[in-house]
Short mmCIF file of C-alpha atoms and ligand atoms in Angstrom, two decimals:
data_model
loop_
_atom_site.label_atom_id
_atom_site.label_comp_id
_atom_site.label_asym_id
_atom_site.label_seq_id
_atom_site.Cartn_x
_atom_site.Cartn_y
_atom_site.Cartn_z
CA MET A 1169 -19.94 -7.45 -37.10
CA SER A 1170 -18.88 -4.33 -35.23
CA SER A 1171 -15.98 -2.29 -36.58
CA LEU A 1172 -15.06 -1.19 -33.08
CA VAL A 1173 -13.75 -4.52 -31.88
CA GLY A 1174 -10.09 -5.48 -32.03
CA PRO A 1175 -8.57 -7.76 -34.65
CA ASP A 1176 -7.82 -11.08 -32.93
CA GLU A 1177 -9.38 -11.34 -29.53
CA ASP A 1178 -12.85 -10.54 -30.79
CA ASP A 1179 -12.81 -12.14 -34.20
CA PRO A 1180 -15.27 -15.02 -33.99
CA ARG A 1181 -13.84 -16.72 -37.10
CA GLY A 1182 -12.23 -20.02 -36.33
CA LYS A 1183 -13.69 -20.18 -32.85
CA PRO A 1184 -16.08 -22.89 -31.73
CA PRO A 1185 -19.71 -21.83 -32.10
CA VAL A 1186 -21.63 -21.09 -28.92
CA PRO A 1187 -25.18 -22.50 -28.77
CA ASP A 1188 -27.97 -19.90 -28.70
CA ASP A 1189 -29.38 -21.03 -25.37
CA VAL A 1190 -25.97 -20.50 -23.73
CA GLN A 1191 -25.72 -16.98 -25.16
CA ASP A 1192 -29.30 -16.30 -24.05
CA ALA A 1193 -28.40 -17.32 -20.53
CA VAL A 1194 -25.58 -14.76 -20.45
CA ARG A 1195 -27.90 -12.08 -21.88
CA THR A 1196 -30.41 -12.84 -19.12
CA LEU A 1197 -27.66 -12.44 -16.53
CA ILE A 1198 -26.53 -9.09 -18.01
CA GLU A 1199 -30.11 -7.87 -17.87
CA TRP A 1200 -30.51 -9.13 -14.32
CA ALA A 1201 -27.33 -7.27 -13.35
CA GLY A 1202 -28.91 -4.07 -14.64
CA ASP A 1203 -27.45 -3.50 -18.10
CA ASP A 1204 -28.82 -3.72 -21.62
CA PRO A 1205 -27.49 -6.79 -23.45
CA ALA A 1206 -28.49 -5.15 -26.76
CA ARG A 1207 -26.15 -2.19 -26.44
CA GLU A 1208 -23.18 -2.23 -28.77
CA GLY A 1209 -20.43 -2.90 -26.25
CA LEU A 1210 -22.22 -5.99 -24.99
CA LEU A 1211 -23.27 -7.53 -28.30
CA ASP A 1212 -20.46 -10.08 -28.51
CA THR A 1213 -20.15 -10.51 -24.76
CA PRO A 1214 -22.41 -13.56 -24.41
CA ALA A 1215 -20.33 -15.64 -26.84
CA ARG A 1216 -17.10 -14.37 -25.29
CA VAL A 1217 -18.27 -15.19 -21.77
CA ALA A 1218 -19.38 -18.65 -22.85
CA ARG A 1219 -15.99 -19.41 -24.43
CA ALA A 1220 -14.20 -18.05 -21.39
CA TRP A 1221 -16.21 -20.38 -19.15
CA LYS A 1222 -15.30 -23.36 -21.31
CA GLU A 1223 -11.69 -22.39 -20.74
CA TYR A 1224 -12.06 -21.82 -16.98
CA CYS A 1225 -13.62 -25.27 -16.76
CA LEU A 1226 -11.27 -27.23 -19.05
CA GLY A 1227 -10.68 -29.62 -16.15
CA TYR A 1228 -13.99 -31.37 -16.77
CA ALA A 1229 -12.55 -32.72 -20.00
CA GLU A 1230 -9.47 -34.07 -18.23
CA ASP A 1231 -8.59 -37.04 -16.10
CA PRO A 1232 -5.75 -35.59 -13.99
CA SER A 1233 -4.61 -39.03 -12.89
CA LEU A 1234 -3.37 -39.68 -16.45
CA TYR A 1235 -0.59 -37.16 -15.81
CA LEU A 1236 0.77 -39.57 -13.23
CA SER A 1237 0.71 -42.62 -15.46
CA ARG A 1238 4.22 -42.07 -16.85
CA VAL A 1239 6.61 -42.64 -13.99
CA PHE A 1240 10.34 -43.04 -13.70
CA GLU A 1241 11.56 -45.92 -11.60
CA GLU A 1242 15.27 -45.12 -12.02
CA VAL A 1243 15.60 -42.64 -9.19
CA GLY A 1244 19.14 -43.46 -8.12
CA GLY A 1245 18.06 -44.36 -4.62
CA TYR A 1246 16.54 -40.92 -4.04
CA ASN A 1247 14.15 -41.21 -1.14
CA GLU A 1248 13.76 -37.68 0.10
CA ILE A 1249 10.98 -35.16 -0.33
CA VAL A 1250 10.10 -33.98 -3.82
CA LEU A 1251 8.43 -30.56 -3.61
CA LEU A 1252 6.96 -28.17 -6.14
CA LYS A 1253 5.98 -24.90 -4.51
CA ASP A 1254 4.49 -21.51 -5.35
CA ILE A 1255 2.47 -23.03 -8.19
CA PRO A 1256 0.04 -20.32 -9.24
CA PHE A 1257 -3.46 -21.44 -10.11
CA GLN A 1258 -6.92 -20.13 -10.77
CA SER A 1259 -10.20 -21.82 -9.98
CA HIS A 1260 -13.81 -20.77 -9.46
CA CYS A 1261 -15.89 -21.26 -6.36
CA GLU A 1262 -18.92 -23.39 -6.85
CA HIS A 1263 -21.08 -21.15 -4.66
CA HIS A 1264 -20.68 -17.91 -6.62
CA MET A 1265 -18.72 -18.97 -9.73
CA ALA A 1266 -16.27 -16.27 -8.65
CA PRO A 1267 -12.48 -16.56 -9.10
CA ILE A 1268 -10.31 -18.28 -6.55
CA ILE A 1269 -6.73 -17.17 -7.11
CA GLY A 1270 -3.86 -18.67 -5.25
CA LYS A 1271 -0.77 -20.82 -5.08
CA ALA A 1272 -0.15 -24.38 -4.11
CA ALA A 1273 2.70 -26.39 -2.68
CA ILE A 1274 2.68 -30.09 -3.52
CA ALA A 1275 5.12 -32.57 -2.02
CA TYR A 1276 5.55 -36.30 -1.93
CA LEU A 1277 7.97 -38.77 -0.48
CA PRO A 1278 8.59 -41.32 -3.24
CA ASN A 1279 8.51 -45.02 -2.70
CA ASP A 1280 10.03 -46.47 -5.83
CA ARG A 1281 8.90 -44.08 -8.54
CA VAL A 1282 8.86 -40.41 -9.37
CA VAL A 1283 6.99 -38.39 -11.91
CA GLY A 1284 8.05 -35.49 -14.14
CA ILE A 1285 7.84 -32.46 -11.85
CA SER A 1286 5.56 -30.45 -14.15
CA LYS A 1287 2.98 -33.22 -13.84
CA LEU A 1288 2.22 -32.17 -10.27
CA ALA A 1289 1.17 -28.75 -11.57
CA ARG A 1290 -0.92 -30.41 -14.28
CA VAL A 1291 -2.77 -32.46 -11.68
CA LEU A 1292 -3.48 -29.26 -9.75
CA HIS A 1293 -4.79 -27.43 -12.83
CA GLY A 1294 -6.89 -30.42 -13.87
CA PHE A 1295 -8.84 -30.19 -10.64
CA ALA A 1296 -8.67 -26.38 -10.33
CA ARG A 1297 -10.26 -25.78 -13.74
CA ARG A 1298 -13.65 -26.81 -12.42
CA LEU A 1299 -16.20 -25.33 -10.03
CA GLN A 1300 -14.60 -25.96 -6.68
CA VAL A 1301 -14.37 -25.39 -2.98
CA GLN A 1302 -10.79 -25.02 -1.78
CA GLU A 1303 -11.07 -27.86 0.70
CA ARG A 1304 -12.11 -30.33 -1.98
CA LEU A 1305 -9.49 -29.09 -4.43
CA THR A 1306 -6.81 -29.72 -1.80
CA ALA A 1307 -8.14 -33.19 -1.06
CA GLU A 1308 -8.53 -34.16 -4.72
CA VAL A 1309 -4.95 -33.22 -5.59
CA ALA A 1310 -3.54 -35.10 -2.58
CA ASP A 1311 -5.74 -38.17 -3.09
CA CYS A 1312 -4.88 -38.39 -6.77
CA ILE A 1313 -1.13 -38.40 -6.05
CA TRP A 1314 -1.56 -40.81 -3.17
CA GLU A 1315 -3.55 -43.24 -5.23
CA HIS A 1316 -1.65 -43.14 -8.51
CA LEU A 1317 1.95 -42.54 -7.45
CA VAL A 1318 1.72 -44.73 -4.34
CA PRO A 1319 4.30 -42.69 -2.41
CA GLN A 1320 5.20 -42.92 1.27
CA GLY A 1321 3.65 -39.56 1.92
CA VAL A 1322 1.81 -36.67 0.27
CA ALA A 1323 1.47 -33.09 1.49
CA VAL A 1324 -0.59 -30.43 -0.26
CA VAL A 1325 -0.98 -26.88 1.01
CA ILE A 1326 -3.11 -24.38 -0.87
CA GLU A 1327 -3.30 -20.69 -0.11
CA ALA A 1328 -5.87 -18.68 -2.03
CA SER A 1329 -8.00 -15.61 -2.02
CA HIS A 1330 -11.68 -15.91 -2.90
CA SER A 1331 -13.20 -13.12 -4.96
CA CYS A 1332 -16.62 -13.92 -3.56
CA MET A 1333 -15.25 -12.78 -0.23
CA THR A 1334 -12.88 -9.99 -1.32
CA ALA A 1335 -15.11 -8.33 -3.95
CA ARG A 1336 -18.55 -8.89 -2.50
CA GLY A 1337 -20.22 -9.95 0.75
CA VAL A 1338 -17.95 -8.92 3.62
CA ARG A 1339 -15.51 -7.28 1.14
CA THR A 1340 -12.26 -8.01 2.88
CA PRO A 1341 -9.42 -7.70 0.36
CA GLY A 1342 -6.10 -9.18 1.35
CA VAL A 1343 -7.41 -12.20 3.22
CA SER A 1344 -6.37 -15.60 2.10
CA MET A 1345 -7.44 -19.04 3.10
CA ILE A 1346 -5.05 -21.90 3.76
CA THR A 1347 -5.99 -25.55 3.45
CA SER A 1348 -3.79 -28.59 3.74
CA ARG A 1349 -3.91 -32.32 3.42
CA MET A 1350 -1.25 -34.64 4.79
CA MET A 1351 -1.15 -38.33 4.02
CA GLY A 1352 1.08 -41.27 4.93
CA THR A 1353 4.39 -40.29 6.55
CA PHE A 1354 3.46 -36.60 6.62
CA LEU A 1355 0.31 -37.42 8.56
CA GLU A 1356 1.80 -39.99 10.91
CA ASP A 1357 5.24 -38.60 11.66
CA PRO A 1358 5.29 -35.09 13.17
CA ARG A 1359 8.98 -34.66 12.24
CA SER A 1360 8.33 -35.38 8.56
CA ARG A 1361 5.38 -33.04 8.61
CA GLU A 1362 7.46 -30.32 10.20
CA GLU A 1363 10.17 -30.82 7.60
CA VAL A 1364 7.84 -30.60 4.62
CA LEU A 1365 6.01 -27.57 5.99
CA LYS A 1366 9.36 -25.85 6.53
CA LEU A 1367 10.44 -26.58 2.95
CA MET A 1368 7.13 -25.19 1.77
CA GLY A 1369 7.76 -22.02 3.72
CA TYR A 1370 5.16 -22.64 6.41
CA GLY A 1371 7.58 -23.83 9.10
ZN1 LIG B 2796 -17.89 -18.25 -3.29
#
């Protein structure tokens, strides 16, 4: 063990073991990128990278719909829009495995039941912590709420910047991509759509 590494972050004790073939894969990638995986600073990198990827991709071990299984039916007659906005999230694009960093706005128009507001963010993270494309992420979040909360309408707007575009390729920092999915009332009624987009800050 190297004496140069810090106390907690790099102490492998108590951390799940990383299979050799996974570490080898990271070493191959380091070599391919042009560095020497045997140099001191990179010795523990393969295991660290592997654990980091497990964390980035925690969503594969989750069924996000379970977050919507505990609902409250006592809503005191509330039948207006419920909106959670500016939810920060991180995902990774499935084409480059590069970070997608952004924020989401998730709204629904309840029918007879509501869900704890933090659950909407959990649904988002459950799908975001996978290899994704932004369009599918948007659709999966909206579909999940539509199917399991059975509301009158769902609106999801995601705004994100893609490192594969800002840090490589055309290298255009500052650009962000916006995707949206409207269902039910928000799809069918232009006034409802306008209202929810305004509340989200896109009006
Ligand atoms: Zn990409």
